[in-house]
């Protein structure tokens, strides 16, 4: 519509060229409610990407917003001074922390973005081990600051900004699809590589500090690692006295149908990062969670002005409560299974879907062309087709060929069905 066009043109004119301009889905947002958004011309869309997995309790969740308004009227910013909001969130995160972290969890708030949480985790690993070498994985995305970019396993994001942290080595993430490998072979290969980096005299890290890994890769293409991978990393980290750090920024806070994706694999990290959905209804807030045994640092060893945004913290606690009170983890597991089943049904009709993956409402479908090679254009066309019919979907993957769905956990069955009717039709039309 005209209002949308005008806003987009103006943005293109006055905003930074670094903005990833939404060519395929030219939308200007005006309002959001639950799992729907309205554009500047009054058109409504079902939001199947939720600000890249941020709005887990939906746009403008009233239970969260009530507390936000109340808190904003009282107090917004304090740095580290104690507030009820701060202590409440620390306690809440301990209550939902995974495995052996529960009851033993410490939190450091370092800044508003996921990248900030990664930087804090890098420092924590260095501080506790005295090392500086880090292992990360190909296809990983950990953020836009220098440390986080160093860990990111995608040259596209860092090509112009090297040198970054020097002692970072990337190992393969076990992604058996399209590699003529069984899941076991993919896991063995990844773990062998990690072990070699740490233990082989010809390995890559003289002074290792930590292993950073997404328990389910998000930007890399919603890759759910086969069983044994995270458990193997746990063992290797223990054998080598380095920290195992899970980046749950995209996969956490209910996205995968558990509080944390690591719970699907029954492996507890030493430390983990969370952001995105942590700010409740889209407030910027991140945290690094870690076992209290690692709380060896002292005052000022990690700093930042926004290490305690009171409104965001209130919103975060309320959002977690909302997920608990409405049993949204179970809801997300059920809805996610039915969405994947529908995608798998279409995959039976076409050879253009290579694989349907994910857990809970963290969903990916990998598209290939007639020769079986990654097919980015098809995903773009599906995204466009869906947009024109009122459904917003996203993409991911090293080749941009993974259709990614990250709907709010409050998505109702009815809305999910409507959205899936459109998505299925889009796939059928575009791949026909
Ligand atoms: N880690 C993961 C797994 C992510 O998905 C992201 C963001 N997509 C980040 C880190 C970085 O978070 P932010 O963009 O808030 O800095």
Coordinates of C-alpha atoms and ligand atoms in Angstrom, one line a residue:
X1 CA 0.0 0.0 0.0
X2 CA 1.0 3.7 -0.3
X3 CA 1.9 4.3 3.4
X4 CA 4.1 1.3 3.4
X5 CA 5.8 2.3 0.2
X6 CA 6.4 5.8 1.5
X7 CA 8.0 4.6 4.7
X8 CA 10.2 2.1 3.0
X9 CA 11.3 4.7 0.4
X10 CA 12.1 7.2 3.2
X11 CA 14.0 4.5 5.1
X12 CA 16.1 3.7 2.1
X13 CA 16.8 7.4 1.7
X14 CA 17.8 8.3 5.2
X15 CA 18.8 5.1 7.0
X16 CA 22.1 3.4 7.0
X17 CA 23.1 1.4 3.9
X18 CA 23.9 -1.4 6.4
X19 CA 20.2 -1.9 6.9
X20 CA 19.2 -5.2 5.4
X21 CA 16.4 -3.8 3.3
X22 CA 13.4 -6.2 3.1
X23 CA 13.3 -6.5 -0.7
X24 CA 11.3 -9.7 -0.6
X25 CA 8.8 -8.7 2.0
X26 CA 8.5 -4.9 1.8
X27 CA 6.5 -4.4 4.9
X28 CA 6.4 -1.4 7.3
X29 CA 5.1 -2.4 10.7
X30 CA 2.5 -0.4 12.6
X31 CA 1.2 -2.6 15.3
X32 CA 1.3 -6.1 16.7
X33 CA -1.0 -8.2 18.8
X34 CA -0.3 -11.8 19.8
X35 CA 0.9 -13.7 16.7
X36 CA -0.3 -11.1 14.2
X37 CA 1.0 -7.8 13.0
X38 CA -0.6 -4.9 11.0
X39 CA 1.3 -2.9 8.4
X40 CA 1.1 0.8 7.8
X41 CA -1.8 0.4 5.4
X42 CA -3.9 -1.7 7.7
X43 CA -3.2 -5.1 6.3
X44 CA -2.9 -7.9 8.8
X45 CA -0.3 -10.7 8.7
X46 CA 0.3 -13.9 10.7
X47 CA 3.8 -13.4 12.1
X48 CA 5.7 -16.7 11.8
X49 CA 9.1 -15.1 12.6
X50 CA 8.4 -13.0 15.6
X51 CA 11.2 -10.5 15.2
X52 CA 13.7 -13.4 14.8
X53 CA 12.4 -15.4 17.7
X54 CA 12.0 -12.6 20.1
X55 CA 8.3 -12.3 20.7
X56 CA 7.7 -15.7 22.3
X57 CA 4.7 -14.5 24.4
X58 CA 3.4 -12.5 21.4
X59 CA 3.3 -8.9 20.4
X60 CA 2.0 -6.6 23.1
X61 CA 1.3 -9.4 25.5
X62 CA -1.1 -7.6 28.0
X63 CA 0.1 -9.5 31.1
X64 CA 3.7 -8.4 30.4
X65 CA 2.7 -4.9 29.3
X66 CA 0.7 -4.2 32.5
X67 CA 3.9 -4.8 34.5
X68 CA 6.0 -2.7 32.0
X69 CA 3.7 0.3 32.3
X70 CA 3.7 0.1 36.1
X71 CA 7.5 -0.3 36.2
X72 CA 8.2 2.4 33.7
X73 CA 6.2 4.9 35.7
X74 CA 8.3 4.1 38.8
X75 CA 11.9 3.4 37.7
X76 CA 13.6 2.6 34.5
X77 CA 17.4 2.5 35.0
X78 CA 19.7 1.9 37.9
X79 CA 22.9 0.1 36.6
X80 CA 23.6 -2.6 39.3
X81 CA 21.8 -1.2 42.2
X82 CA 19.4 -3.7 43.7
X83 CA 15.8 -3.5 42.6
X84 CA 13.0 -6.0 43.1
X85 CA 12.8 -6.4 39.4
X86 CA 16.4 -7.4 39.2
X87 CA 16.4 -9.9 42.0
X88 CA 13.1 -11.4 40.9
X89 CA 14.5 -12.1 37.4
X90 CA 17.7 -13.6 38.8
X91 CA 15.6 -16.0 40.9
X92 CA 13.3 -16.8 38.0
X93 CA 16.3 -17.7 35.8
X94 CA 17.6 -20.0 38.5
X95 CA 14.2 -21.6 38.7
X96 CA 14.2 -22.5 35.0
X97 CA 17.9 -23.1 34.6
X98 CA 18.7 -26.4 33.0
X99 CA 20.1 -29.6 34.7
X100 CA 22.8 -29.0 37.3
X101 CA 22.6 -25.2 36.9
X102 CA 19.2 -25.2 38.6
X103 CA 19.7 -24.1 42.1
X104 CA 23.3 -23.2 41.4
X105 CA 22.9 -20.5 38.8
X106 CA 24.6 -17.2 38.7
X107 CA 23.7 -14.5 36.2
X108 CA 25.7 -11.6 34.8
X109 CA 23.9 -8.9 32.9
X110 CA 26.3 -7.3 30.6
X111 CA 24.3 -5.3 28.1
X112 CA 21.2 -5.4 26.0
X113 CA 22.1 -7.6 23.1
X114 CA 22.9 -11.2 22.5
X115 CA 26.4 -10.2 21.4
X116 CA 26.9 -8.7 24.8
X117 CA 26.1 -11.9 26.5
X118 CA 28.5 -13.7 24.3
X119 CA 31.3 -11.3 25.2
X120 CA 30.6 -11.8 28.9
X121 CA 30.8 -15.6 28.4
X122 CA 34.1 -15.2 26.6
X123 CA 35.5 -13.3 29.5
X124 CA 34.1 -15.8 32.0
X125 CA 35.9 -18.6 30.1
X126 CA 39.1 -16.7 30.0
X127 CA 38.9 -15.6 33.6
X128 CA 38.3 -19.1 34.9
X129 CA 40.7 -21.0 32.8
X130 CA 43.5 -18.5 32.3
X131 CA 43.4 -19.5 28.6
X132 CA 42.4 -17.6 25.6
X133 CA 41.7 -20.2 22.9
X134 CA 38.1 -20.8 21.8
X135 CA 36.4 -23.4 19.7
X136 CA 33.3 -22.6 17.8
X137 CA 31.5 -24.3 14.9
X138 CA 31.0 -23.7 11.2
X139 CA 27.7 -22.1 10.4
X140 CA 27.4 -20.7 13.9
X141 CA 26.1 -17.2 14.5
X142 CA 27.0 -15.6 17.8
X143 CA 26.7 -11.9 17.2
X144 CA 28.1 -8.7 15.7
X145 CA 30.7 -7.5 18.3
X146 CA 34.3 -8.4 17.7
X147 CA 34.5 -11.4 20.1
X148 CA 31.1 -12.7 19.0
X149 CA 32.0 -12.2 15.3
X150 CA 35.2 -14.2 15.9
X151 CA 33.1 -17.1 17.1
X152 CA 30.7 -16.8 14.2
X153 CA 31.4 -19.5 11.6
X154 CA 30.3 -17.5 8.6
X155 CA 32.8 -15.5 6.6
X156 CA 30.1 -13.3 5.2
X157 CA 29.6 -11.5 8.5
X158 CA 33.3 -10.7 9.2
X159 CA 35.2 -10.4 6.0
X160 CA 35.7 -6.7 6.3
X161 CA 36.6 -6.6 9.9
X162 CA 39.6 -8.9 10.5
X163 CA 41.8 -9.3 12.4
X164 CA 39.4 -10.4 15.2
X165 CA 40.2 -12.7 18.1
X166 CA 43.2 -14.7 17.0
X167 CA 42.8 -18.0 18.8
X168 CA 39.5 -19.2 17.5
X169 CA 39.2 -22.5 15.7
X170 CA 36.0 -23.7 14.0
X171 CA 35.0 -27.3 13.9
X172 CA 32.3 -28.8 11.8
X173 CA 28.8 -28.8 13.2
X174 CA 27.2 -32.2 12.7
X175 CA 24.8 -31.7 9.9
X176 CA 24.4 -35.0 8.1
X177 CA 22.0 -33.8 5.5
X178 CA 23.5 -33.6 2.0
X179 CA 26.9 -34.9 3.2
X180 CA 26.5 -38.6 2.5
X181 CA 27.0 -39.3 6.2
X182 CA 25.0 -41.0 8.8
X183 CA 24.2 -39.0 11.9
X184 CA 26.7 -41.1 13.9
X185 CA 29.4 -40.4 11.3
X186 CA 28.7 -36.7 11.4
X187 CA 28.9 -36.6 15.2
X188 CA 32.1 -38.7 15.2
X189 CA 33.7 -36.4 12.7
X190 CA 32.8 -33.2 14.6
X191 CA 34.0 -34.6 17.9
X192 CA 37.2 -36.0 16.5
X193 CA 38.0 -32.6 15.2
X194 CA 37.3 -30.9 18.5
X195 CA 39.4 -33.4 20.3
X196 CA 42.3 -32.9 17.9
X197 CA 42.1 -29.1 18.2
X198 CA 42.6 -29.6 22.0
X199 CA 44.6 -32.7 22.4
X200 CA 46.7 -33.4 19.3
X201 CA 50.2 -31.8 19.6
X202 CA 49.5 -30.6 16.1
X203 CA 46.1 -29.2 17.2
X204 CA 45.0 -25.6 16.9
X205 CA 44.8 -24.3 20.4
X206 CA 47.8 -24.0 22.8
X207 CA 45.9 -22.3 25.6
X208 CA 42.2 -23.2 25.4
X209 CA 39.5 -21.6 27.4
X210 CA 36.1 -22.8 26.1
X211 CA 33.9 -24.4 23.5
X212 CA 31.0 -22.3 22.3
X213 CA 28.1 -24.0 20.6
X214 CA 24.4 -23.4 19.7
X215 CA 22.6 -26.6 21.0
X216 CA 20.4 -26.1 17.9
X217 CA 21.9 -23.9 15.2
X218 CA 19.6 -21.0 14.2
X219 CA 21.0 -18.8 11.5
X220 CA 23.0 -21.8 10.3
X221 CA 19.7 -23.4 9.2
X222 CA 17.8 -24.7 12.2
X223 CA 20.1 -27.6 12.5
X224 CA 19.3 -30.0 15.3
X225 CA 22.4 -32.0 16.0
X226 CA 22.2 -35.8 16.2
X227 CA 22.2 -37.4 19.7
X228 CA 25.7 -37.7 21.1
X229 CA 27.1 -34.5 19.9
X230 CA 26.5 -32.3 22.9
X231 CA 27.2 -35.1 25.3
X232 CA 30.5 -35.7 23.5
X233 CA 31.4 -32.0 23.8
X234 CA 30.6 -32.2 27.5
X235 CA 33.1 -35.0 27.9
X236 CA 35.8 -33.3 25.9
X237 CA 35.3 -30.1 27.8
X238 CA 35.7 -31.9 31.1
X239 CA 38.7 -33.9 29.9
X240 CA 40.4 -30.6 28.9
X241 CA 39.3 -28.3 31.7
X242 CA 37.7 -25.8 29.4
X243 CA 34.2 -24.3 29.7
X244 CA 31.3 -25.7 27.7
X245 CA 29.2 -22.7 26.8
X246 CA 25.8 -23.0 25.1
X247 CA 24.5 -20.1 23.1
X248 CA 20.7 -20.3 23.7
X249 CA 20.0 -16.8 22.4
X250 CA 17.8 -18.1 19.7
X251 CA 17.0 -21.6 20.9
X252 CA 16.1 -20.8 24.5
X253 CA 13.2 -19.5 26.6
X254 CA 10.7 -22.0 25.2
X255 CA 11.5 -21.7 21.5
X256 CA 12.3 -25.4 21.1
X257 CA 9.5 -26.6 23.4
X258 CA 11.7 -26.9 26.4
X259 CA 13.0 -23.9 28.4
X260 CA 16.4 -24.6 26.8
X261 CA 17.3 -26.6 23.8
X262 CA 20.0 -28.3 25.8
X263 CA 17.3 -30.1 27.8
X264 CA 16.4 -32.1 24.7
X265 CA 19.9 -33.6 24.9
X266 CA 20.2 -33.8 28.7
X267 CA 23.5 -32.0 28.7
X268 CA 24.2 -29.2 31.1
X269 CA 26.7 -26.5 30.0
X270 CA 29.0 -24.6 32.4
X271 CA 27.7 -21.4 31.1
X272 CA 25.0 -20.2 28.7
X273 CA 23.8 -17.1 27.0
X274 CA 20.3 -15.9 26.6
X275 CA 18.8 -12.7 25.0
X276 CA 16.1 -12.2 22.3
X277 CA 13.0 -13.4 24.2
X278 CA 14.5 -12.5 27.6
X279 CA 13.2 -8.9 27.4
X280 CA 9.6 -10.2 27.4
X281 CA 7.9 -8.2 24.7
X282 CA 10.9 -7.1 22.7
X283 CA 12.9 -5.1 25.2
X284 CA 16.6 -5.5 24.7
X285 CA 18.0 -7.6 27.5
X286 CA 20.6 -10.4 27.7
X287 CA 22.2 -12.5 30.3
X288 CA 25.0 -14.9 30.7
X289 CA 24.1 -17.7 33.1
X290 CA 26.8 -19.9 34.7
X291 CA 27.5 -22.3 37.5
X292 CA 28.2 -20.7 40.8
X293 CA 31.6 -22.5 41.0
X294 CA 32.7 -20.2 38.1
X295 CA 31.8 -17.1 40.0
X296 CA 35.4 -16.4 40.7
X297 CA 35.7 -12.9 39.3
X298 CA 35.5 -9.7 41.3
X299 CA 33.7 -6.4 41.2
X300 CA 34.1 -4.6 37.9
X301 CA 35.6 -7.6 36.0
X302 CA 32.6 -7.2 33.7
X303 CA 31.0 -3.9 33.1
X304 CA 28.4 -2.0 31.1
X305 CA 26.0 0.9 31.6
X306 CA 22.9 -1.2 30.7
X307 CA 23.7 -4.2 32.9
X308 CA 20.4 -3.8 34.6
X309 CA 17.5 -2.4 32.7
X310 CA 14.7 -2.5 35.2
X311 CA 11.7 -2.4 32.8
X312 CA 13.2 -5.1 30.6
X313 CA 13.9 -7.2 33.6
X314 CA 10.3 -6.9 34.8
X315 CA 9.1 -7.7 31.3
X316 CA 11.4 -10.8 31.3
X317 CA 10.1 -12.2 34.5
X318 CA 6.5 -11.7 33.6
X319 CA 7.1 -13.3 30.2
X320 CA 8.5 -16.4 31.8
X321 CA 5.6 -16.5 34.2
X322 CA 3.2 -16.2 31.3
X323 CA 4.8 -19.2 29.6
X324 CA 4.6 -21.2 32.8
X325 CA 1.0 -20.2 33.6
X326 CA -0.2 -21.1 30.1
X327 CA 1.8 -24.2 29.6
X328 CA 3.3 -22.8 26.4
X329 CA 6.2 -25.3 26.3
X330 CA 3.8 -28.1 25.8
X331 CA 1.7 -26.0 23.4
X332 CA 4.8 -25.2 21.4
X333 CA 5.8 -28.9 21.3
X334 CA 2.4 -30.0 20.0
X335 CA 2.0 -27.2 17.5
X336 CA 5.6 -27.6 16.3
X337 CA 5.0 -31.3 15.7
X338 CA 1.8 -30.6 13.7
X339 CA 3.5 -27.9 11.6
X340 CA 6.5 -30.2 10.9
X341 CA 4.0 -33.0 9.9
X342 CA 2.4 -30.7 7.4
X343 CA 5.7 -29.8 6.0
X344 CA 6.7 -33.4 5.8
X345 CA 3.5 -34.2 4.0
X346 CA 4.3 -31.6 1.3
X347 CA 7.9 -33.0 1.2
X348 CA 6.3 -36.4 0.1
X349 CA 4.9 -34.7 -3.0
X350 CA 8.0 -32.9 -4.1
X351 CA 11.7 -33.6 -4.3
X352 CA 12.5 -30.0 -3.6
X353 CA 12.4 -30.3 0.2
X354 CA 15.5 -32.0 1.3
X355 CA 14.8 -32.1 5.0
X356 CA 12.3 -30.8 7.6
X357 CA 13.9 -30.1 11.0
X358 CA 13.5 -28.6 14.4
X359 CA 12.0 -28.9 17.8
X360 CA 9.0 -27.1 19.2
X361 CA 8.4 -23.9 17.3
X362 CA 11.9 -23.7 16.1
X363 CA 11.4 -25.1 12.6
X364 CA 13.3 -25.3 9.3
X365 CA 12.8 -26.8 5.9
X366 CA 15.8 -27.1 3.6
X367 CA 15.1 -26.6 -0.1
X368 CA 17.1 -28.1 -2.9
X369 CA 16.8 -27.8 -6.7
X370 CA 16.1 -30.6 -9.1
X371 CA 19.8 -31.6 -8.9
X372 CA 19.7 -31.7 -5.1
X373 CA 21.8 -28.5 -4.7
X374 CA 20.8 -25.7 -2.2
X375 CA 18.0 -23.6 -3.6
X376 CA 17.9 -20.1 -2.3
X377 CA 15.6 -18.7 -5.0
X378 CA 12.8 -21.1 -4.1
X379 CA 12.8 -20.0 -0.5
X380 CA 12.8 -16.3 -1.6
X381 CA 9.8 -17.0 -3.8
X382 CA 8.0 -18.8 -1.0
X383 CA 8.7 -16.0 1.3
X384 CA 7.3 -13.5 -1.2
X385 CA 4.2 -15.7 -2.0
X386 CA 3.4 -16.0 1.7
X387 CA 3.9 -12.2 2.3
X388 CA 1.4 -11.5 -0.5
X389 CA -1.2 -13.7 1.2
X390 CA -0.6 -12.4 4.8
X391 CA 1.9 -14.7 6.3
X392 CA 5.5 -13.6 7.3
X393 CA 8.1 -16.3 7.1
X394 CA 11.9 -16.1 7.4
X395 CA 14.9 -17.8 6.0
X396 CA 18.2 -19.2 7.3
X397 CA 21.1 -21.4 6.3
X398 CA 24.5 -21.0 4.8
X399 CA 23.0 -20.9 1.4
X400 CA 19.8 -19.0 2.4
X401 CA 17.9 -22.1 1.4
X402 CA 16.2 -23.0 4.7
X403 CA 12.7 -21.8 5.3
X404 CA 12.6 -20.8 8.9
X405 CA 9.6 -20.5 11.1
X406 CA 9.8 -19.0 14.6
X407 CA 6.3 -18.1 15.5
X408 CA 5.3 -16.7 18.9
X409 CA 4.6 -19.5 21.3
X410 CA 1.1 -18.0 21.8
X411 CA 0.2 -18.9 18.2
X412 CA -3.2 -20.5 18.3
X413 CA -4.0 -23.8 16.5
X414 CA -6.5 -21.9 14.3
X415 CA -3.9 -19.3 13.2
X416 CA -1.3 -22.0 12.7
X417 CA -3.6 -23.8 10.4
X418 CA -4.4 -20.7 8.4
X419 CA -0.7 -19.9 8.1
X420 CA 0.2 -23.5 7.2
X421 CA -2.5 -23.5 4.5
X422 CA -0.7 -20.5 2.9
X423 CA 2.8 -21.9 3.4
X424 CA 1.9 -25.3 2.0
X425 CA 0.2 -23.7 -1.0
X426 CA 3.2 -21.5 -1.5
X427 CA 5.5 -24.5 -1.6
X428 CA 3.2 -26.3 -4.0
X429 CA 2.9 -23.3 -6.3
X430 CA 6.6 -22.3 -6.3
X431 CA 8.0 -25.8 -6.7
X432 CA 5.3 -26.9 -9.3
Ligands
LIG1 N1 23.6 -15.9 19.1 C1 22.6 -16.5 18.4 C2 22.4 -17.9 18.4 C3 21.8 -15.6 17.7 O1 20.8 -16.2 16.9 C4 22.0 -14.2 17.7 C5 21.1 -13.3 16.9 N2 20.5 -13.8 15.8 C6 23.0 -13.7 18.5 C7 23.8 -14.6 19.2 C8 23.3 -12.3 18.5 O2 22.3 -11.6 19.2 P1 22.2 -10.0 19.0 O3 21.8 -9.8 17.6 O4 21.1 -9.6 19.9 O5 23.5 -9.4 19.3

